[in-house]
Amino acid sequence: MNRADSISTISQEAFRILDEPGAGILVLDREMQVFWANAFAMDILSLREEEILGFDARRILDARLAPLLQERDAARRLLATMNNGTEMSGLDLSVQDSRGEERRIVYSSRKIERGVFAGMWVLCMRDVTDRRPANEGLLSSNRQLLVLNQIMGVSASSLSLDELLEASLTKTLDLLGFDLGLTYLLNPERTMALTRYHRGAPENYLARNRAIKVHHWPWNFVFVAGQPRYLEMQGEGGTIEEEILASLGVSTLACIPILAESVVVGALFLGSRQVEGFRDEERRLLEAIGQEIGSGVLRSMLHKRLEAAHRETNLYLDVMTHDIKNAENVANLYCDLLLDMLEGDAAQYARKLKGSIRKSSGILQNVSTIRRIHQEPPDLKPLHLGRVIRGGIERTPEATVSFDGTAAEIWADDLLPEVFTNLIGNAVKFGGPDAGIAIRVEDCLEEEHAVVVTVEDTGPGIPDEMKETIFDRFRQGGSRGCGEGLGLYIVGMLVERYGGRIWVEDRVEGRPDLGASFKFTLREVVHGGADEYEE
């Protein structure tokens, strides 16, 4: 036996271990000629042993891939990578078997590194034809999810109705490859569907169908019953459906209702010149898109209603505030006249009346401040803290307040005086005019570039169980002296607006009955630093 015959015999035994069901194996020599092949590979390639052994693998694959020209280049790249010494796996191509049927084959290659066959290649061809439909279904599902996610993104990011309808129509056409599209919305009377956006629709169609009577057939299926309608060329001619398709210049048209909480608000029309019919999964995707656009329409409608209600509420508040202030000014004037004229109990009643008017004015001021906090974004600028505090003291002349002054500048806006007006007013309200009030400003030891402001009083104090919720307007307490009105709620919101924090302690530690100490931090202006205010 010569060396060649010896190698051939060895190869038969050595390569037999590569044989496995459902896999075609080709062993290629260093010249890319077929050195060994198993039975399954010969069946896939429709060749006998004498037609494959010793022949160039490139010519063999070219011949078998000839009917599928798009696969040729990929097969050649596979063999080229093997020539370059690079292994490959997972290349999915088609071949035709001995019965003329197309089969999907996944190719992989591996180079033999050691032994007498070093430098040769093993080309494996795995038949995945039976698994292909499941894979295609998976790919189709993934694509549908991708399309639907992008439509959902458009729907969620569009605030205005016009923006939503235009963007969703454009995105649907681009993602699904339709040739034309129209978006209709029902009029308030729900008798007509009006064109809001269109792309690719012929002018002669638009001239007659910018407005559709929704009770006419076949549109009543879509706009009244809320059922999708798919129009397809049947070849019969003369039907209303085929006239609609002809007027649009398409072979298929999907008419998808836009549903907002099961109520039809419009429809999405999508037409194609190439597609001859819609598969079930395509119909499900289109109907899901219609529902998602409907959800966006509902959000847009609710947003518009909310804006209208907000404007109406603000109008009522403006009218009420203006008229009540005018009434209070007149009532104050008459109270002052009465106080000049009356004595004794009558004068005392007039003073109480004036106090009630002042309380009403305070409530209006608090409501106005809360509106500004919610409506106006913070416009922080450097403010001289000492001047703001002294202004708050002057606005409450009946209070006795101790304040030594401060040179600190802090970041705040023109609502800052409300903090001190409310804290001083709260101390007077619960401690009486004889309550001692002291205000101090100190450097904050826990935060850099911050000050701690303390407003303390000798009033009845705040029980320990109320200290955590004192600035929450919606948790009322029954203890006298808790002071949980709008004033402290506003103070908490403003300190948070300025980037600080607020809390309450006992004026004398462990003795809540000896008065309260309100403390809050404010950010200090550092001249020449990174946070210096610029005009």
Coordinates of C-alpha atoms in Angstrom, one line a residue:
M1 CA 0.0 0.0 0.0
N2 CA 1.5 3.4 -1.0
R3 CA 1.4 6.6 1.1
A4 CA -1.6 8.1 -0.8
D5 CA -3.7 4.9 -0.3
S6 CA -2.6 4.8 3.3
I7 CA -3.8 8.4 3.9
S8 CA -7.1 7.7 2.1
T9 CA -7.7 4.6 4.3
I10 CA -6.8 6.6 7.4
S11 CA -9.1 9.4 6.3
Q12 CA -12.1 7.1 5.9
E13 CA -11.7 6.0 9.5
A14 CA -10.6 9.4 11.0
F15 CA -13.4 11.4 9.4
R16 CA -16.1 8.9 10.1
I17 CA -16.3 10.2 13.7
L18 CA -17.5 13.5 12.2
D19 CA -20.5 11.9 10.7
E20 CA -23.8 12.8 12.5
P21 CA -27.5 12.8 11.5
G22 CA -28.7 16.0 9.9
A23 CA -25.2 17.4 9.2
G24 CA -23.4 17.3 5.9
I25 CA -19.6 17.1 6.3
L26 CA -17.0 18.1 3.7
V27 CA -13.3 17.8 4.3
L28 CA -11.3 20.1 2.0
D29 CA -7.6 19.8 1.3
R30 CA -5.2 22.7 1.2
E31 CA -6.2 23.4 -2.4
M32 CA -9.9 23.7 -1.4
Q33 CA -10.7 20.4 -3.1
V34 CA -13.1 17.9 -1.5
F35 CA -11.0 15.2 0.2
W36 CA -13.9 13.4 2.0
A37 CA -17.7 13.7 2.2
N38 CA -20.3 12.0 4.2
A39 CA -23.6 10.6 2.7
F40 CA -25.7 13.5 4.0
A41 CA -23.5 16.1 2.3
M42 CA -23.7 14.2 -1.0
D43 CA -27.5 14.1 -0.6
I44 CA -27.7 17.9 0.1
L45 CA -25.5 18.7 -3.0
S46 CA -27.2 16.0 -5.1
L47 CA -23.8 14.4 -6.1
R48 CA -22.4 10.9 -6.1
E49 CA -19.0 10.2 -4.5
E50 CA -17.2 10.1 -7.8
E51 CA -18.7 13.5 -8.7
I52 CA -17.6 15.2 -5.5
L53 CA -14.3 13.7 -4.3
G54 CA -11.3 15.6 -5.7
F55 CA -13.4 18.4 -7.2
D56 CA -13.0 22.1 -6.3
A57 CA -15.5 23.0 -3.5
R58 CA -16.0 26.5 -4.9
R59 CA -17.3 25.1 -8.2
I60 CA -19.6 22.6 -6.5
L61 CA -21.2 25.3 -4.3
D62 CA -21.5 27.7 -7.2
A63 CA -23.3 25.0 -9.2
R64 CA -25.8 24.2 -6.4
L65 CA -26.4 27.9 -5.6
A66 CA -26.9 29.0 -9.2
P67 CA -30.7 29.2 -9.0
L68 CA -30.4 31.5 -5.9
L69 CA -28.0 34.2 -7.2
Q70 CA -28.2 36.2 -4.0
E71 CA -26.6 33.4 -2.1
R72 CA -23.5 33.1 -4.4
D73 CA -21.5 35.9 -3.0
A74 CA -22.1 34.8 0.6
A75 CA -20.9 31.3 -0.3
R76 CA -17.8 32.7 -2.0
R77 CA -17.1 34.8 1.0
L78 CA -17.2 31.7 3.1
L79 CA -14.7 29.9 1.0
A80 CA -12.5 33.1 0.7
T81 CA -12.3 33.3 4.5
M82 CA -11.2 29.7 4.6
N83 CA -8.5 30.6 2.0
N84 CA -7.4 33.4 4.4
G85 CA -7.2 31.0 7.3
T86 CA -10.3 32.4 9.1
E87 CA -12.9 30.1 10.6
M88 CA -16.6 31.0 10.2
S89 CA -19.9 29.9 11.8
G90 CA -23.6 30.6 11.4
L91 CA -23.7 31.4 7.7
D92 CA -27.3 30.7 6.6
L93 CA -27.8 29.9 2.9
S94 CA -30.1 28.1 0.6
V95 CA -29.4 25.1 -1.7
Q96 CA -31.6 22.9 -3.9
D97 CA -31.6 19.2 -3.1
S98 CA -31.8 16.2 -5.5
R99 CA -35.6 16.7 -5.5
G100 CA -35.4 20.3 -6.6
E101 CA -36.6 21.6 -3.2
E102 CA -35.1 24.5 -1.5
R103 CA -33.3 23.7 1.8
R104 CA -31.9 26.1 4.4
I105 CA -28.4 25.2 5.4
V106 CA -26.3 26.8 8.1
Y107 CA -22.6 26.5 7.3
S108 CA -19.6 26.5 9.6
S109 CA -15.9 25.9 9.0
R110 CA -13.1 24.7 11.2
K111 CA -9.4 24.3 10.3
I112 CA -7.5 21.2 11.4
E113 CA -4.5 22.3 13.3
R114 CA -2.5 19.1 14.1
G115 CA -1.7 15.7 12.8
V116 CA -1.3 14.4 9.3
F117 CA -4.3 16.4 8.1
A118 CA -3.1 19.7 9.5
G119 CA -4.0 22.7 7.2
M120 CA -7.1 21.0 5.9
W121 CA -10.7 22.2 6.5
V122 CA -13.9 20.7 7.8
L123 CA -17.0 22.3 6.3
C124 CA -20.2 21.5 8.2
M125 CA -23.6 21.9 6.6
R126 CA -26.5 21.7 9.1
D127 CA -30.1 21.4 7.7
V128 CA -32.4 23.8 9.5
T129 CA -35.2 23.7 6.9
D130 CA -37.8 22.3 9.4
R131 CA -36.8 24.9 12.0
R132 CA -37.1 27.9 9.6
P133 CA -40.8 28.7 10.0
A134 CA -40.4 29.0 13.8
N135 CA -37.4 31.2 13.4
E136 CA -39.2 33.4 10.8
G137 CA -42.1 33.7 13.3
L138 CA -39.7 34.8 16.0
L139 CA -38.1 37.3 13.7
S140 CA -41.5 38.6 12.7
S141 CA -42.6 39.0 16.3
N142 CA -39.4 40.8 17.2
R143 CA -39.9 43.2 14.3
Q144 CA -43.5 43.8 15.3
L145 CA -42.4 44.6 18.8
L146 CA -39.8 47.0 17.4
V147 CA -42.3 48.8 15.3
L148 CA -44.9 49.0 18.1
N149 CA -42.3 50.3 20.6
Q150 CA -41.3 53.1 18.2
I151 CA -45.0 54.1 17.7
M152 CA -45.5 54.0 21.5
G153 CA -42.4 56.3 21.8
V154 CA -44.0 58.8 19.3
S155 CA -47.3 58.6 21.1
A156 CA -45.8 59.2 24.6
S157 CA -43.6 62.1 23.5
S158 CA -46.2 64.0 21.6
L159 CA -48.1 66.5 23.7
S160 CA -50.3 68.2 21.0
L161 CA -52.8 66.3 19.0
D162 CA -51.5 67.6 15.6
E163 CA -47.9 66.6 16.5
L164 CA -49.1 63.1 17.5
L165 CA -51.1 62.4 14.4
E166 CA -48.5 63.7 12.0
A167 CA -45.6 61.9 13.7
S168 CA -47.4 58.6 14.2
L169 CA -48.5 58.5 10.5
T170 CA -45.0 59.3 9.3
K171 CA -43.4 56.7 11.6
T172 CA -45.9 54.0 10.6
L173 CA -45.3 54.5 6.9
D174 CA -41.6 54.6 7.2
L175 CA -41.4 51.5 9.4
L176 CA -43.9 49.3 7.6
G177 CA -43.1 50.4 4.0
F178 CA -46.6 51.5 3.0
D179 CA -46.8 53.8 -0.1
L180 CA -49.5 56.2 1.3
G181 CA -51.4 57.0 4.4
L182 CA -54.2 59.2 5.7
T183 CA -55.3 60.1 9.2
Y184 CA -59.0 60.9 9.8
L185 CA -60.6 62.3 13.0
L186 CA -64.3 62.4 13.7
N187 CA -66.0 65.8 14.0
P188 CA -67.7 66.6 17.4
E189 CA -71.1 65.5 16.0
R190 CA -69.6 62.1 15.0
T191 CA -71.2 62.3 11.5
M192 CA -68.1 63.1 9.4
A193 CA -64.5 62.0 9.4
L194 CA -62.2 64.8 8.4
T195 CA -58.7 64.4 7.0
R196 CA -56.0 65.7 9.4
Y197 CA -52.8 64.4 7.8
H198 CA -51.9 62.5 4.6
R199 CA -48.8 61.4 2.7
G200 CA -48.7 60.1 -0.8
A201 CA -52.5 60.3 -1.4
P202 CA -53.5 61.4 -4.9
E203 CA -55.0 64.9 -5.2
N204 CA -58.1 63.6 -7.1
Y205 CA -58.8 61.3 -4.1
L206 CA -58.4 64.1 -1.6
A207 CA -60.6 66.4 -3.6
R208 CA -63.5 64.0 -3.1
N209 CA -62.7 62.4 0.3
R210 CA -61.3 65.1 2.6
A211 CA -64.5 64.5 4.5
I212 CA -66.2 61.1 4.7
K213 CA -69.7 60.4 5.8
V214 CA -69.1 57.8 8.5
H215 CA -72.6 56.1 8.2
H216 CA -72.0 55.2 4.5
W217 CA -70.8 51.8 3.6
P218 CA -68.0 50.6 3.8
W219 CA -66.8 53.3 6.2
N220 CA -69.5 52.5 8.8
F221 CA -67.5 49.4 9.7
V222 CA -64.6 51.5 10.7
F223 CA -66.0 54.7 12.1
V224 CA -69.3 53.4 13.6
A225 CA -68.7 49.8 14.5
G226 CA -65.0 50.3 15.3
Q227 CA -63.9 47.3 13.2
P228 CA -60.8 47.3 11.0
R229 CA -61.5 47.0 7.2
Y230 CA -59.0 45.5 4.8
L231 CA -59.6 46.2 1.1
E232 CA -57.9 44.0 -1.5
M233 CA -58.1 43.7 -5.2
Q234 CA -60.4 40.7 -6.1
G235 CA -60.3 41.1 -9.9
E236 CA -64.0 41.3 -10.2
G237 CA -64.2 45.0 -10.9
G238 CA -67.0 47.4 -10.4
T239 CA -67.2 47.0 -6.6
I240 CA -67.0 50.0 -4.2
E241 CA -63.9 48.6 -2.6
E242 CA -62.1 48.3 -6.0
E243 CA -63.1 51.8 -6.9
I244 CA -61.6 53.1 -3.7
L245 CA -58.4 51.2 -4.3
A246 CA -58.3 52.5 -7.9
S247 CA -58.8 56.1 -6.8
L248 CA -55.9 55.7 -4.4
G249 CA -53.7 53.8 -6.9
V250 CA -53.0 50.9 -4.5
S251 CA -53.7 47.2 -4.5
T252 CA -54.4 46.9 -0.8
L253 CA -55.7 49.4 1.8
A254 CA -55.9 48.9 5.6
C255 CA -58.5 51.0 7.4
I256 CA -57.7 50.8 11.1
P257 CA -60.0 52.5 13.7
I258 CA -58.3 54.8 16.2
L259 CA -59.8 53.9 19.5
A260 CA -59.6 55.9 22.7
E261 CA -60.9 53.8 25.6
S262 CA -63.0 51.7 23.2
V263 CA -64.5 54.8 21.6
V264 CA -63.8 55.5 17.9
V265 CA -62.2 58.9 17.5
G266 CA -60.8 58.5 14.0
A267 CA -59.1 56.1 11.6
L268 CA -55.7 55.4 10.0
F269 CA -55.7 54.5 6.3
L270 CA -52.5 52.7 5.0
G271 CA -52.2 51.7 1.3
S272 CA -49.6 49.6 -0.6
R273 CA -49.1 49.2 -4.3
Q274 CA -47.0 46.0 -4.0
V275 CA -48.6 44.0 -1.2
E276 CA -51.5 41.8 -2.4
G277 CA -52.9 40.9 1.0
F278 CA -52.4 41.2 4.7
R279 CA -51.2 38.3 6.9
D280 CA -52.8 37.7 10.3
E281 CA -49.7 39.0 12.2
E282 CA -49.7 42.2 10.0
R283 CA -53.3 42.8 10.8
R284 CA -52.7 42.3 14.5
L285 CA -49.8 44.8 14.4
L286 CA -51.8 47.4 12.5
E287 CA -54.7 47.1 14.9
A288 CA -52.3 47.5 17.9
I289 CA -50.9 50.6 16.3
G290 CA -54.4 52.0 16.0
Q291 CA -55.0 51.4 19.7
E292 CA -51.7 53.0 20.6
I293 CA -52.4 56.1 18.6
G294 CA -55.8 56.2 20.2
S295 CA -54.2 56.1 23.6
G296 CA -52.1 59.1 22.6
V297 CA -55.1 60.9 21.3
L298 CA -56.9 60.3 24.6
R299 CA -53.8 61.7 26.5
S300 CA -53.8 64.7 24.3
M301 CA -57.5 65.4 24.7
L302 CA -57.2 65.0 28.5
H303 CA -54.2 67.3 28.5
K304 CA -56.2 70.0 26.6
R305 CA -59.1 69.6 29.0
L306 CA -56.7 69.9 32.0
E307 CA -55.2 73.1 30.5
A308 CA -58.7 74.5 30.0
A309 CA -59.8 73.6 33.6
H310 CA -56.5 75.2 34.8
R311 CA -57.2 78.4 33.0
E312 CA -60.8 78.5 34.2
T313 CA -59.7 77.9 37.8
N314 CA -57.1 80.7 37.6
L315 CA -59.7 83.1 36.2
Y316 CA -62.1 82.4 39.1
L317 CA -59.2 82.9 41.6
D318 CA -58.2 86.1 40.0
V319 CA -61.7 87.5 40.0
M320 CA -62.3 86.3 43.6
T321 CA -59.0 87.7 44.8
H322 CA -59.5 91.1 43.2
D323 CA -63.1 91.5 44.4
I324 CA -62.5 90.3 47.9
K325 CA -59.5 92.6 48.3
N326 CA -61.6 95.5 47.2
A327 CA -64.3 94.5 49.7
E328 CA -61.6 94.2 52.5
N329 CA -60.3 97.6 51.8
V330 CA -63.7 99.1 52.1
A331 CA -64.4 97.1 55.3
N332 CA -61.1 98.2 56.8
L333 CA -61.9 101.9 56.1
Y334 CA -65.3 101.6 57.9
C335 CA -63.6 99.7 60.8
D336 CA -61.1 102.6 61.2
L337 CA -64.0 105.1 61.2
L338 CA -65.9 103.0 63.8
L339 CA -62.8 102.8 66.1
D340 CA -62.5 106.6 66.0
M341 CA -66.2 106.9 67.0
L342 CA -66.8 104.1 69.5
E343 CA -65.7 103.3 73.0
G344 CA -66.0 100.4 75.4
D345 CA -67.4 97.1 74.2
A346 CA -68.5 98.6 70.9
A347 CA -64.9 99.6 70.1
Q348 CA -63.7 96.1 71.2
Y349 CA -66.1 94.5 68.7
A350 CA -64.8 96.8 65.9
R351 CA -61.2 95.8 66.7
K352 CA -62.2 92.1 66.5
L353 CA -63.9 92.8 63.2
K354 CA -60.7 94.5 61.9
G355 CA -58.7 91.4 63.1
S356 CA -61.0 89.1 61.2
I357 CA -60.6 91.2 58.0
R358 CA -56.8 91.0 58.5
K359 CA -57.0 87.3 58.8
S360 CA -59.0 87.1 55.6
S361 CA -56.4 89.2 53.9
G362 CA -53.7 86.8 55.1
I363 CA -55.6 83.8 53.7
L364 CA -55.8 85.5 50.3
Q365 CA -52.1 86.4 50.4
N366 CA -51.2 82.8 51.2
V367 CA -53.3 81.4 48.3
S368 CA -51.7 83.9 46.0
T369 CA -48.2 82.9 47.2
I370 CA -49.0 79.1 46.7
R371 CA -50.1 79.9 43.1
R372 CA -46.9 81.7 42.4
I373 CA -44.8 78.9 43.8
H374 CA -46.5 76.4 41.5
Q375 CA -46.7 78.5 38.4
E376 CA -43.4 80.5 38.4
P377 CA -40.1 78.6 38.2
P378 CA -37.5 79.8 40.7
D379 CA -35.5 82.8 39.5
L380 CA -32.8 82.8 42.2
K381 CA -30.6 85.8 42.7
P382 CA -28.4 87.2 45.5
L383 CA -30.4 88.9 48.2
H384 CA -29.2 90.6 51.4
L385 CA -30.6 88.4 54.1
G386 CA -30.6 91.1 56.8
R387 CA -32.7 93.5 54.8
V388 CA -35.3 90.8 54.0
I389 CA -35.6 89.9 57.7
R390 CA -36.0 93.5 58.8
G391 CA -38.7 94.0 56.2
G392 CA -40.5 91.0 57.6
I393 CA -40.3 92.5 61.1
E394 CA -41.6 95.9 59.9
R395 CA -44.7 94.1 58.4
T396 CA -45.6 92.8 61.8
P397 CA -45.4 95.9 64.1
E398 CA -47.4 94.3 66.9
A399 CA -44.6 91.7 67.4
T400 CA -41.5 92.1 69.6
V401 CA -38.6 90.7 67.6
S402 CA -34.9 90.6 68.6
F403 CA -32.5 90.6 65.6
D404 CA -28.8 91.6 65.6
G405 CA -28.4 91.7 61.9
T406 CA -26.3 89.8 59.4
A407 CA -24.1 90.6 56.4
A408 CA -24.9 87.3 54.6
E409 CA -26.1 87.2 51.0
I410 CA -28.2 84.2 50.0
W411 CA -29.7 82.7 46.9
A412 CA -33.5 83.3 46.8
D413 CA -36.2 85.3 44.9
D414 CA -38.8 87.9 45.9
L415 CA -41.0 85.4 47.7
L416 CA -38.4 85.0 50.5
P417 CA -40.1 87.7 52.7
E418 CA -43.1 85.4 53.0
V419 CA -41.0 83.0 55.0
F420 CA -40.3 85.5 57.8
T421 CA -43.8 87.1 57.6
N422 CA -45.4 83.7 58.2
L423 CA -42.9 82.5 60.9
I424 CA -43.3 85.8 62.8
G425 CA -47.0 85.8 62.3
N426 CA -47.3 82.2 63.5
A427 CA -45.4 83.1 66.7
V428 CA -47.7 86.1 67.4
K429 CA -50.8 84.1 66.6
F430 CA -50.1 81.3 69.2
G431 CA -47.9 83.2 71.6
G432 CA -49.8 86.4 71.8
P433 CA -48.4 90.0 71.4
D434 CA -46.3 89.5 74.5
A435 CA -44.4 86.5 73.1
G436 CA -40.6 87.0 72.8
I437 CA -39.3 86.4 69.3
A438 CA -35.6 86.1 68.3
I439 CA -34.0 85.7 64.9
R440 CA -30.4 84.6 64.4
V441 CA -28.3 83.8 61.3
E442 CA -25.2 81.5 61.7
D443 CA -22.9 79.6 59.5
C444 CA -24.0 76.1 58.8
L445 CA -21.5 73.6 60.2
E446 CA -22.9 70.6 58.3
E447 CA -23.0 72.2 54.8
E448 CA -20.5 74.3 52.9
H449 CA -21.5 77.7 51.7
A450 CA -24.8 77.7 53.7
V451 CA -26.3 79.6 56.7
V452 CA -28.7 78.4 59.3
V453 CA -31.6 80.8 60.2
T454 CA -33.3 80.4 63.5
V455 CA -36.7 81.9 64.4
E456 CA -37.6 81.1 68.0
D457 CA -40.4 82.2 70.3
T458 CA -41.5 81.9 73.9
G459 CA -45.0 80.7 73.0
P460 CA -46.7 77.4 73.8
G461 CA -44.3 75.3 71.7
I462 CA -44.9 72.3 69.6
P463 CA -45.4 68.7 70.9
D464 CA -42.8 66.2 69.9
E465 CA -45.3 64.0 68.0
M466 CA -46.1 67.0 65.7
K467 CA -42.6 68.1 64.8
E468 CA -42.2 65.8 61.8
T469 CA -45.5 66.9 60.1
I470 CA -45.7 70.5 61.1
F471 CA -45.0 71.7 57.5
D472 CA -47.5 69.3 55.9
R473 CA -50.7 71.2 55.2
F474 CA -52.8 68.0 54.9
R475 CA -52.1 66.6 58.4
Q476 CA -54.0 68.5 61.0
G477 CA -53.3 68.2 64.7
G478 CA -55.7 68.9 67.6
S479 CA -53.1 70.4 70.0
R480 CA -53.2 74.1 70.6
G481 CA -50.1 75.8 69.4
C482 CA -49.3 73.4 66.6
G483 CA -49.7 76.0 63.9
E484 CA -50.3 73.7 60.9
G485 CA -51.9 76.2 58.6
L486 CA -51.1 77.5 55.2
G487 CA -48.4 79.7 56.5
L488 CA -46.0 76.9 57.6
Y489 CA -46.9 74.9 54.5
I490 CA -45.7 77.8 52.4
V491 CA -42.6 78.2 54.5
G492 CA -41.6 74.6 53.9
M493 CA -42.3 74.9 50.1
L494 CA -40.2 78.1 49.8
V495 CA -37.2 76.7 51.7
E496 CA -37.3 73.7 49.5
R497 CA -37.5 76.0 46.4
Y498 CA -34.3 77.6 47.5
G499 CA -32.4 74.3 48.0
G500 CA -32.5 74.3 51.8
R501 CA -34.1 72.2 54.5
I502 CA -36.3 73.1 57.4
W503 CA -37.1 71.5 60.8
V504 CA -38.4 72.5 64.2
E505 CA -36.9 72.0 67.7
D506 CA -37.7 73.0 71.3
R507 CA -36.4 76.5 72.2
V508 CA -35.2 74.9 75.5
E509 CA -34.1 71.3 74.8
G510 CA -36.5 68.8 76.4
R511 CA -39.1 71.5 77.3
P512 CA -41.6 71.8 74.3
D513 CA -43.9 73.9 76.6
L514 CA -41.3 76.8 76.7
G515 CA -41.5 77.7 73.0
A516 CA -40.5 76.5 69.5
S517 CA -37.3 77.0 67.5
F518 CA -37.8 77.0 63.7
K519 CA -34.5 76.4 61.8
F520 CA -33.8 76.3 58.1
T521 CA -30.8 76.5 55.8
L522 CA -30.2 78.8 52.8
R523 CA -27.4 78.7 50.2
E524 CA -24.9 81.5 50.8
V525 CA -23.5 83.5 47.9
V526 CA -19.8 83.1 47.6
H527 CA -18.3 86.0 45.6
G528 CA -15.7 84.9 43.2
G529 CA -16.8 81.2 43.5
A530 CA -18.3 78.9 41.0
D531 CA -21.9 79.8 42.0
E532 CA -21.5 83.5 41.9
Y533 CA -24.6 85.2 40.4
E534 CA -24.2 86.7 36.9
E535 CA -26.4 89.6 35.7

